[in-house]
């Protein structure tokens, strides 16, 4: 079991590295009619800045720093009065808002990578299918995993659409987290399908 987990992780990681090295991150923030990625309220400055980011974790870290700064100012505001307190509280709200926007951008970038990774894995699996007997029980089970992966990824897309219909950024982020979990589930099922298929009866070997 441990060996299988390592294999699955390494395969997924290899695909992710390939995606990041071959596809410009700024495409993640361009409108795609075939996939919903689109927080509609980025400023032009934010969009330009986010388009230069390659790793979603950079944006999550940036968000954490903003939240830490906001919390410190919030504590300072408690010791102030009048206009000074109002100014600090206003700055706190702005920092929290920027932190949420960073999280939204990270989720969109991650969604982009997941989508490309899913497409690559799916195409690789379908190509591999041609090398195995269609009537073999392992092949049939692998196809079932493929269908489950496709359904999960389609559901993730719908969940992202629903997320952007939420009123607050916090609600959008919470729903996007659920969509991310579903995307990862779909990717895991695809990798499992590929590894399972390799244990089946190869047409090349069977005809020798």
Coordinates of N, CA and C in Angstrom, one line a residue:
X1 N 0.8 -1.2 0.0 CA 0.0 0.0 0.0 C 0.9 1.3 0.0
X2 N 1.9 1.3 0.8 CA 2.8 2.4 0.9 C 3.5 2.7 -0.4
X3 N 3.9 1.5 -1.0 CA 4.6 1.7 -2.3 C 3.7 2.2 -3.4
X4 N 2.5 1.8 -3.4 CA 1.5 2.3 -4.4 C 1.2 3.8 -4.2
X5 N 1.1 4.2 -2.9 CA 0.9 5.6 -2.6 C 2.1 6.4 -3.1
X6 N 3.3 6.0 -3.0 CA 4.5 6.7 -3.4 C 4.5 6.8 -4.9
X7 N 4.1 5.7 -5.6 CA 4.0 5.8 -7.1 C 3.0 6.8 -7.6
X8 N 1.8 6.8 -6.9 CA 0.7 7.7 -7.3 C 1.2 9.1 -7.1
X9 N 1.8 9.4 -6.0 CA 2.3 10.7 -5.7 C 3.3 11.2 -6.6
X10 N 4.3 10.3 -6.9 CA 5.4 10.7 -7.9 C 4.8 11.0 -9.3
X11 N 3.9 10.2 -9.7 CA 3.3 10.4 -11.0 C 2.6 11.7 -11.1
X12 N 1.8 12.0 -10.1 CA 1.0 13.3 -10.1 C 2.0 14.5 -10.0
X13 N 3.0 14.3 -9.2 CA 4.0 15.4 -9.1 C 4.7 15.7 -10.4
X14 N 5.1 14.6 -11.1 CA 5.8 14.7 -12.4 C 4.9 15.5 -13.4
X15 N 3.6 15.2 -13.4 CA 2.7 15.9 -14.3 C 2.6 17.3 -13.9
X16 N 2.5 17.6 -12.6 CA 2.4 19.0 -12.2 C 3.6 19.8 -12.6
X17 N 4.8 19.2 -12.4 CA 6.0 19.9 -12.8 C 6.0 20.2 -14.2
X18 N 5.6 19.3 -15.0 CA 5.6 19.5 -16.5 C 4.6 20.6 -16.9
X19 N 3.4 20.6 -16.2 CA 2.4 21.7 -16.5 C 3.0 23.0 -16.2
X20 N 3.6 23.2 -15.0 CA 4.1 24.5 -14.6 C 5.3 24.9 -15.5
X21 N 6.1 24.0 -16.0 CA 7.2 24.4 -16.8 C 6.9 24.7 -18.2
X22 N 5.8 24.2 -18.7 CA 5.4 24.3 -20.1 C 4.3 25.3 -20.3
X23 N 3.5 25.7 -19.3 CA 2.4 26.6 -19.5 C 2.5 27.9 -18.7
X24 N 2.5 29.0 -19.4 CA 2.6 30.3 -18.7 C 1.5 30.5 -17.7
X25 N 1.8 30.9 -16.5 CA 0.8 31.0 -15.4 C -0.2 32.1 -15.8
X26 N 0.2 33.1 -16.6 CA -0.8 34.2 -16.8 C -2.0 33.7 -17.6
X27 N -1.9 32.6 -18.3 CA -3.1 32.0 -18.9 C -4.2 31.7 -18.0
X28 N -3.9 31.5 -16.7 CA -4.9 31.1 -15.7 C -5.8 32.3 -15.5
X29 N -5.4 33.5 -15.8 CA -6.2 34.7 -15.5 C -6.8 35.3 -16.8
X30 N -6.8 34.5 -17.8 CA -7.5 34.9 -19.1 C -8.8 34.2 -19.2
X31 N -9.8 34.8 -19.7 CA -11.2 34.2 -19.8 C -11.1 33.0 -20.7
X32 N -11.7 31.9 -20.2 CA -11.8 30.7 -20.9 C -13.3 30.3 -21.0
X33 N -13.9 30.3 -22.1 CA -15.4 30.0 -22.2 C -15.7 28.6 -21.9
X34 N -14.7 27.7 -21.9 CA -14.9 26.3 -21.6 C -14.7 25.9 -20.1
X35 N -14.3 26.9 -19.3 CA -14.1 26.6 -17.9 C -14.2 27.9 -17.1
X36 N -14.9 27.8 -16.0 CA -15.2 29.0 -15.2 C -14.0 29.3 -14.3
X37 N -13.3 30.3 -14.5 CA -12.3 30.8 -13.7 C -12.5 32.3 -13.7
X38 N -13.0 32.9 -12.6 CA -13.2 34.3 -12.8 C -13.8 35.1 -11.7
X39 N -12.9 35.5 -10.8 CA -13.3 36.5 -9.8 C -13.3 37.8 -10.7
X40 N -14.5 38.5 -10.7 CA -14.7 39.6 -11.6 C -14.2 40.9 -11.1
X41 N -13.6 41.0 -9.9 CA -13.3 42.3 -9.3 C -11.9 42.5 -9.0
X42 N -11.0 41.8 -9.7 CA -9.6 42.1 -9.6 C -9.3 43.5 -10.2
X43 N -8.4 44.3 -9.6 CA -8.0 45.5 -10.3 C -7.0 45.1 -11.3
X44 N -6.7 46.0 -12.3 CA -5.7 45.7 -13.3 C -4.3 45.5 -12.7
X45 N -4.0 46.2 -11.7 CA -2.7 46.0 -11.0 C -2.6 44.6 -10.4
X46 N -3.7 44.1 -9.7 CA -3.7 42.8 -9.1 C -3.6 41.7 -10.2
X47 N -4.4 41.9 -11.3 CA -4.4 40.9 -12.4 C -3.0 40.8 -13.0
X48 N -2.3 41.9 -13.2 CA -0.9 41.8 -13.7 C 0.0 41.1 -12.7
X49 N -0.1 41.5 -11.5 CA 0.8 40.9 -10.4 C 0.5 39.4 -10.3
X50 N -0.7 39.0 -10.3 CA -1.0 37.5 -10.2 C -0.6 36.7 -11.4
X51 N -0.6 37.4 -12.6 CA -0.3 36.7 -13.8 C 1.2 36.3 -13.8
X52 N 2.0 36.9 -13.0 CA 3.4 36.6 -12.9 C 3.8 35.5 -11.9
X53 N 2.8 35.1 -11.2 CA 3.0 34.0 -10.1 C 2.9 32.6 -10.7
X54 N 3.9 31.8 -10.4 CA 3.9 30.4 -10.9 C 3.3 29.4 -9.9
X55 N 3.5 29.7 -8.7 CA 3.2 28.7 -7.6 C 2.1 29.3 -6.7
X56 N 0.9 28.6 -6.7 CA -0.2 29.1 -5.8 C 0.2 29.3 -4.4
X57 N 1.2 28.5 -3.9 CA 1.6 28.6 -2.5 C 2.1 30.0 -2.2
X58 N 2.7 30.6 -3.2 CA 3.3 32.0 -3.0 C 2.1 33.0 -2.6
X59 N 1.0 32.8 -3.2 CA -0.2 33.7 -2.9 C -0.8 33.3 -1.6
X60 N -0.8 32.1 -1.2 CA -1.3 31.7 0.1 C -0.4 32.3 1.2
X61 N 0.9 32.2 1.0 CA 1.9 32.8 2.0 C 1.7 34.3 2.1
X62 N 1.5 34.9 0.9 CA 1.3 36.4 0.9 C 0.0 36.7 1.7
X63 N -1.0 35.9 1.5 CA -2.2 36.1 2.2 C -2.0 36.0 3.7
X64 N -1.2 35.0 4.2 CA -1.0 34.8 5.6 C -0.2 36.0 6.2
X65 N 0.7 36.6 5.4 CA 1.4 37.7 5.9 C 0.5 38.9 6.1
X66 N -0.4 39.1 5.1 CA -1.4 40.2 5.2 C -2.3 40.0 6.4
X67 N -2.7 38.8 6.7 CA -3.6 38.6 7.8 C -2.8 38.8 9.1
X68 N -1.6 38.4 9.2 CA -0.8 38.7 10.4 C -0.6 40.2 10.6
X69 N -0.4 40.9 9.6 CA -0.3 42.4 9.7 C -1.6 43.0 10.1
X70 N -2.7 42.5 9.6 CA -4.0 43.0 10.0 C -4.3 42.7 11.4
X71 N -3.9 41.6 11.9 CA -4.2 41.2 13.3 C -3.4 42.1 14.3
X72 N -2.2 42.4 13.9 CA -1.3 43.3 14.7 C -1.9 44.7 14.8
X73 N -2.4 45.2 13.6 CA -3.0 46.5 13.6 C -4.3 46.6 14.3
X74 N -5.0 45.5 14.3 CA -6.3 45.3 15.0 C -6.1 45.5 16.5
X75 N -5.0 44.8 17.0 CA -4.6 44.9 18.4 C -4.2 46.3 18.8
X76 N -3.5 47.0 17.9 CA -3.0 48.4 18.1 C -4.2 49.3 18.2
X77 N -5.2 49.0 17.3 CA -6.4 49.9 17.2 C -7.2 49.9 18.6
X78 N -7.1 48.8 19.3 CA -7.8 48.7 20.6 C -7.2 49.7 21.6
X79 N -6.0 50.1 21.4 CA -5.4 51.0 22.4 C -5.5 52.5 21.9
X80 N -6.2 52.7 20.8 CA -6.3 54.1 20.2 C -7.7 54.6 20.4
X81 N -7.9 55.8 20.1 CA -9.3 56.4 20.2 C -9.5 57.4 19.0
X82 N -10.7 57.6 18.7 CA -11.1 58.7 17.8 C -10.6 58.3 16.3
X83 N -10.1 59.4 15.7 CA -9.7 59.3 14.3 C -8.6 58.3 14.0
X84 N -7.7 58.2 15.0 CA -6.6 57.2 14.8 C -7.1 55.8 14.9
X85 N -8.0 55.5 15.7 CA -8.6 54.2 15.8 C -9.4 53.9 14.5
X86 N -10.2 54.8 14.0 CA -10.9 54.6 12.8 C -10.0 54.4 11.6
X87 N -8.9 55.1 11.6 CA -7.9 54.9 10.5 C -7.3 53.5 10.5
X88 N -6.9 53.0 11.7 CA -6.3 51.7 11.8 C -7.4 50.6 11.5
X89 N -8.6 50.8 11.9 CA -9.6 49.8 11.6 C -9.9 49.7 10.1
X90 N -9.9 50.9 9.5 CA -10.1 50.9 8.0 C -8.9 50.2 7.3
X91 N -7.7 50.4 7.8 CA -6.5 49.7 7.2 C -6.6 48.2 7.4
X92 N -7.1 47.8 8.6 CA -7.3 46.4 8.9 C -8.2 45.7 7.9
X93 N -9.4 46.4 7.6 CA -10.3 45.9 6.6 C -9.7 45.7 5.3
X94 N -8.9 46.7 4.9 CA -8.3 46.6 3.6 C -7.3 45.5 3.5
X95 N -6.6 45.2 4.6 CA -5.6 44.1 4.6 C -6.3 42.8 4.5
X96 N -7.4 42.6 5.2 CA -8.1 41.4 5.2 C -8.7 41.2 3.8
X97 N -9.2 42.3 3.1 CA -9.7 42.1 1.8 C -8.6 41.7 0.8
X98 N -7.4 42.3 0.9 CA -6.3 41.9 0.1 C -5.9 40.5 0.3
X99 N -6.0 40.0 1.5 CA -5.7 38.6 1.8 C -6.6 37.7 1.2
X100 N -7.9 38.0 1.2 CA -8.9 37.2 0.5 C -8.7 37.2 -1.0
X101 N -8.4 38.3 -1.5 CA -8.2 38.4 -3.0 C -7.0 37.5 -3.4
X102 N -5.9 37.5 -2.5 CA -4.8 36.6 -2.8 C -5.2 35.1 -2.8
X103 N -6.1 34.8 -1.8 CA -6.6 33.4 -1.7 C -7.4 33.0 -2.9
X104 N -8.2 34.0 -3.4 CA -9.0 33.7 -4.6 C -8.1 33.5 -5.8
X105 N -7.1 34.3 -6.0 CA -6.1 34.2 -7.1 C -5.4 32.8 -7.0
X106 N -5.0 32.4 -5.8 CA -4.3 31.2 -5.6 C -5.2 30.0 -6.0
X107 N -6.5 30.1 -5.7 CA -7.4 29.0 -6.0 C -7.6 29.0 -7.6
X108 N -7.6 30.1 -8.2 CA -7.8 30.1 -9.7 C -6.6 29.6 -10.4
X109 N -5.4 29.9 -9.8 CA -4.2 29.4 -10.4 C -4.1 27.9 -10.2
X110 N -4.5 27.4 -9.0 CA -4.5 26.0 -8.8 C -5.5 25.3 -9.7
X111 N -6.7 25.9 -9.9 CA -7.7 25.3 -10.7 C -7.2 25.2 -12.2
X112 N -6.4 26.2 -12.6 CA -5.9 26.1 -14.0 C -4.9 24.9 -14.1
X113 N -4.0 24.8 -13.1 CA -3.0 23.7 -13.2 C -3.8 22.3 -13.1
X114 N -4.8 22.3 -12.2 CA -5.5 21.0 -12.1 C -6.2 20.7 -13.4
X115 N -6.8 21.7 -14.1 CA -7.5 21.4 -15.3 C -6.5 20.9 -16.4
X116 N -5.4 21.5 -16.5 CA -4.4 21.1 -17.5 C -3.8 19.7 -17.2
X117 N -3.6 19.5 -15.9 CA -3.1 18.2 -15.4 C -4.1 17.1 -15.7
X118 N -5.3 17.4 -15.4 CA -6.4 16.4 -15.7 C -6.4 16.1 -17.1
X119 N -6.4 17.1 -18.0 CA -6.4 16.8 -19.4 C -5.3 16.0 -19.9
X120 N -4.1 16.2 -19.4 CA -2.9 15.5 -19.8 C -3.0 14.0 -19.3
X121 N -3.4 13.8 -18.0 CA -3.5 12.5 -17.5 C -4.6 11.7 -18.2
X122 N -5.7 12.4 -18.5 CA -6.8 11.7 -19.2 C -6.4 11.2 -20.6
X123 N -5.7 12.1 -21.3 CA -5.2 11.8 -22.7 C -4.2 10.6 -22.6
X124 N -3.3 10.7 -21.6 CA -2.3 9.6 -21.5 C -3.0 8.3 -21.2
X125 N -4.0 8.3 -20.3 CA -4.7 7.0 -20.0 C -5.4 6.5 -21.2
X126 N -6.1 7.3 -22.0 CA -6.8 6.8 -23.2 C -5.9 6.3 -24.2
X127 N -4.7 6.9 -24.4 CA -3.7 6.3 -25.3 C -3.2 5.0 -24.8
X128 N -3.0 4.8 -23.5 CA -2.5 3.6 -22.9 C -3.6 2.5 -23.1
X129 N -4.8 2.8 -23.1 CA -5.9 1.8 -23.2 C -5.7 1.0 -24.5
X130 N -5.2 1.6 -25.6 CA -5.0 0.9 -26.8 C -4.1 -0.3 -26.7
X131 N -3.3 -0.3 -25.7 CA -2.3 -1.4 -25.5 C -2.8 -2.5 -24.7
X132 N -4.1 -2.4 -24.2 CA -4.6 -3.5 -23.3 C -5.9 -4.0 -23.8
X133 N -6.2 -5.3 -23.5 CA -7.4 -6.0 -23.9 C -8.7 -5.3 -23.4
X134 N -9.6 -5.0 -24.2 CA -10.9 -4.4 -23.8 C -11.7 -5.3 -22.9
X135 N -11.5 -6.6 -23.1 CA -12.4 -7.6 -22.3 C -11.7 -8.0 -21.0
X136 N -10.5 -7.6 -20.8 CA -9.9 -7.9 -19.5 C -10.6 -7.2 -18.3
X137 N -10.7 -7.9 -17.2 CA -11.5 -7.4 -16.1 C -10.7 -6.1 -15.5
X138 N -9.4 -6.1 -15.6 CA -8.6 -5.0 -15.1 C -8.9 -3.8 -15.9
X139 N -8.9 -4.0 -17.2 CA -9.2 -2.9 -18.1 C -10.6 -2.3 -17.9
X140 N -11.6 -3.1 -17.7 CA -12.9 -2.7 -17.4 C -13.0 -1.9 -16.1
X141 N -12.3 -2.4 -15.1 CA -12.3 -1.7 -13.8 C -11.6 -0.3 -13.9
X142 N -10.5 -0.3 -14.8 CA -9.8 1.0 -15.0 C -10.7 2.0 -15.7
X143 N -11.5 1.5 -16.6 CA -12.4 2.4 -17.3 C -13.5 3.0 -16.3
X144 N -13.9 2.2 -15.4 CA -14.8 2.7 -14.4 C -14.2 3.8 -13.5
X145 N -12.9 3.6 -13.2 CA -12.2 4.7 -12.5 C -12.1 5.9 -13.3
X146 N -11.9 5.8 -14.6 CA -11.8 6.9 -15.5 C -13.2 7.7 -15.5
X147 N -14.3 7.0 -15.6 CA -15.6 7.6 -15.6 C -15.9 8.3 -14.3
X148 N -15.4 7.7 -13.2 CA -15.6 8.3 -11.9 C -14.8 9.6 -11.8
X149 N -13.6 9.6 -12.4 CA -12.7 10.8 -12.4 C -13.4 11.9 -13.2
X150 N -13.9 11.5 -14.3 CA -14.5 12.5 -15.2 C -15.7 13.2 -14.5
X151 N -16.5 12.3 -13.9 CA -17.7 12.8 -13.2 C -17.3 13.8 -12.0
X152 N -16.2 13.4 -11.3 CA -15.8 14.2 -10.2 C -15.3 15.6 -10.7
X153 N -14.6 15.5 -11.8 CA -14.0 16.8 -12.3 C -15.1 17.7 -12.8
X154 N -16.1 17.1 -13.4 CA -17.3 17.9 -13.9 C -18.0 18.5 -12.8
X155 N -18.1 17.8 -11.7 CA -18.8 18.3 -10.5 C -18.0 19.4 -9.9
X156 N -16.7 19.3 -9.9 CA -15.8 20.4 -9.4 C -16.0 21.7 -10.2
X157 N -16.2 21.5 -11.5 CA -16.4 22.7 -12.4 C -17.7 23.4 -12.0
X158 N -18.8 22.6 -11.7 CA -20.1 23.1 -11.3 C -20.0 23.8 -9.9
X159 N -19.2 23.2 -9.1 CA -19.0 23.8 -7.7 C -18.3 25.1 -7.8
X160 N -17.3 25.3 -8.7 CA -16.7 26.6 -8.9 C -17.7 27.6 -9.5
X161 N -18.5 27.2 -10.4 CA -19.5 28.1 -10.9 C -20.4 28.6 -9.7
X162 N -20.8 27.7 -8.9 CA -21.7 28.0 -7.8 C -20.9 28.9 -6.8
X163 N -19.6 28.7 -6.6 CA -18.8 29.5 -5.7 C -18.9 30.9 -6.0
X164 N -18.7 31.2 -7.3 CA -18.6 32.6 -7.8 C -20.0 33.3 -7.7
X165 N -21.0 32.5 -7.4 CA -22.4 33.1 -7.3 C -22.6 33.6 -5.8
X166 N -21.7 33.3 -4.9 CA -21.8 33.7 -3.5 C -21.6 35.2 -3.4
X167 N -22.1 35.7 -2.3 CA -22.1 37.2 -2.1 C -20.8 37.7 -1.6
X168 N -20.2 37.0 -0.6 CA -19.0 37.5 0.0 C -17.8 36.7 -0.5
X169 N -16.6 37.3 -0.4 CA -15.4 36.7 -0.7 C -15.1 35.5 0.1
X170 N -15.4 35.6 1.4 CA -15.2 34.5 2.4 C -16.0 33.3 1.9
X171 N -17.3 33.5 1.5 CA -18.1 32.4 1.1 C -17.6 31.8 -0.2
X172 N -17.1 32.6 -1.1 CA -16.6 32.2 -2.4 C -15.4 31.3 -2.1
X173 N -14.5 31.7 -1.2 CA -13.3 30.9 -0.9 C -13.6 29.6 -0.3
X174 N -14.6 29.6 0.6 CA -15.0 28.3 1.3 C -15.5 27.3 0.2
X175 N -16.3 27.8 -0.7 CA -16.8 26.9 -1.8 C -15.7 26.5 -2.7
X176 N -14.8 27.3 -3.0 CA -13.7 27.0 -3.9 C -12.8 25.9 -3.3
X177 N -12.7 25.9 -2.0 CA -11.9 24.9 -1.3 C -12.6 23.5 -1.5
X178 N -13.9 23.4 -1.5 CA -14.6 22.2 -1.7 C -14.4 21.7 -3.2
X179 N -14.4 22.7 -4.1 CA -14.1 22.4 -5.5 C -12.7 21.8 -5.7
X180 N -11.8 22.4 -5.0 CA -10.4 21.9 -5.1 C -10.3 20.5 -4.6
X181 N -10.9 20.2 -3.5 CA -10.9 18.8 -3.0 C -11.5 17.8 -4.1
X182 N -12.5 18.2 -4.8 CA -13.1 17.4 -5.8 C -12.2 17.2 -7.0
X183 N -11.5 18.3 -7.3 CA -10.5 18.2 -8.4 C -9.4 17.2 -8.1
X184 N -8.9 17.3 -6.9 CA -7.8 16.4 -6.4 C -8.3 15.0 -6.4
X185 N -9.5 14.8 -6.0 CA -10.1 13.4 -6.0 C -10.2 12.9 -7.4
X186 N -10.6 13.7 -8.4 CA -10.6 13.3 -9.8 C -9.2 12.9 -10.3
X187 N -8.2 13.7 -9.9 CA -6.8 13.4 -10.4 C -6.3 12.1 -9.8
X188 N -6.6 11.9 -8.5 CA -6.2 10.7 -7.9 C -6.8 9.5 -8.5
X189 N -8.1 9.6 -8.9 CA -8.8 8.4 -9.6 C -8.2 8.2 -10.9
X190 N -7.7 9.2 -11.6 CA -7.1 9.0 -12.9 C -5.8 8.3 -12.8
X191 N -5.0 8.7 -11.8 CA -3.7 8.1 -11.6 C -3.9 6.6 -11.2
X192 N -4.9 6.4 -10.3 CA -5.2 5.0 -9.9 C -5.6 4.2 -11.1
X193 N -6.4 4.8 -12.0 CA -6.8 4.0 -13.2 C -5.6 3.6 -14.1
X194 N -4.7 4.5 -14.2 CA -3.5 4.3 -15.0 C -2.7 3.2 -14.4
X195 N -2.4 3.3 -13.1 CA -1.6 2.3 -12.4 C -2.3 0.9 -12.4
X196 N -3.6 0.9 -12.3 CA -4.3 -0.4 -12.3 C -4.3 -1.0 -13.7
X197 N -4.4 -0.2 -14.7 CA -4.4 -0.7 -16.1 C -3.1 -1.4 -16.4
X198 N -2.0 -0.9 -15.9 CA -0.7 -1.5 -16.1 C -0.5 -2.9 -15.6
X199 N -1.4 -3.3 -14.7 CA -1.4 -4.6 -14.1 C -2.2 -5.6 -14.9
X200 N -2.9 -5.1 -16.0 CA -3.8 -5.9 -16.8 C -3.0 -6.6 -17.9
X201 N -3.8 -7.2 -18.8 CA -3.2 -8.0 -19.9 C -2.9 -7.1 -21.1
X202 N -1.6 -7.0 -21.4 CA -1.2 -6.2 -22.5 C -1.5 -6.9 -23.8
X203 N -2.0 -6.2 -24.8 CA -2.3 -6.8 -26.1 C -1.0 -7.3 -26.8
X204 N 0.1 -6.5 -26.6 CA 1.4 -6.9 -27.2 C 1.9 -8.2 -26.6
X205 N 1.8 -8.3 -25.3 CA 2.3 -9.5 -24.6 C 1.4 -10.7 -25.0
X206 N 0.1 -10.4 -25.0 CA -0.9 -11.5 -25.3 C -0.8 -12.1 -26.7
X207 N -0.3 -11.4 -27.6 CA -0.2 -11.9 -29.0 C 1.1 -12.5 -29.4
X208 N 2.0 -12.5 -28.4 CA 3.4 -13.1 -28.7 C 3.3 -14.6 -28.6

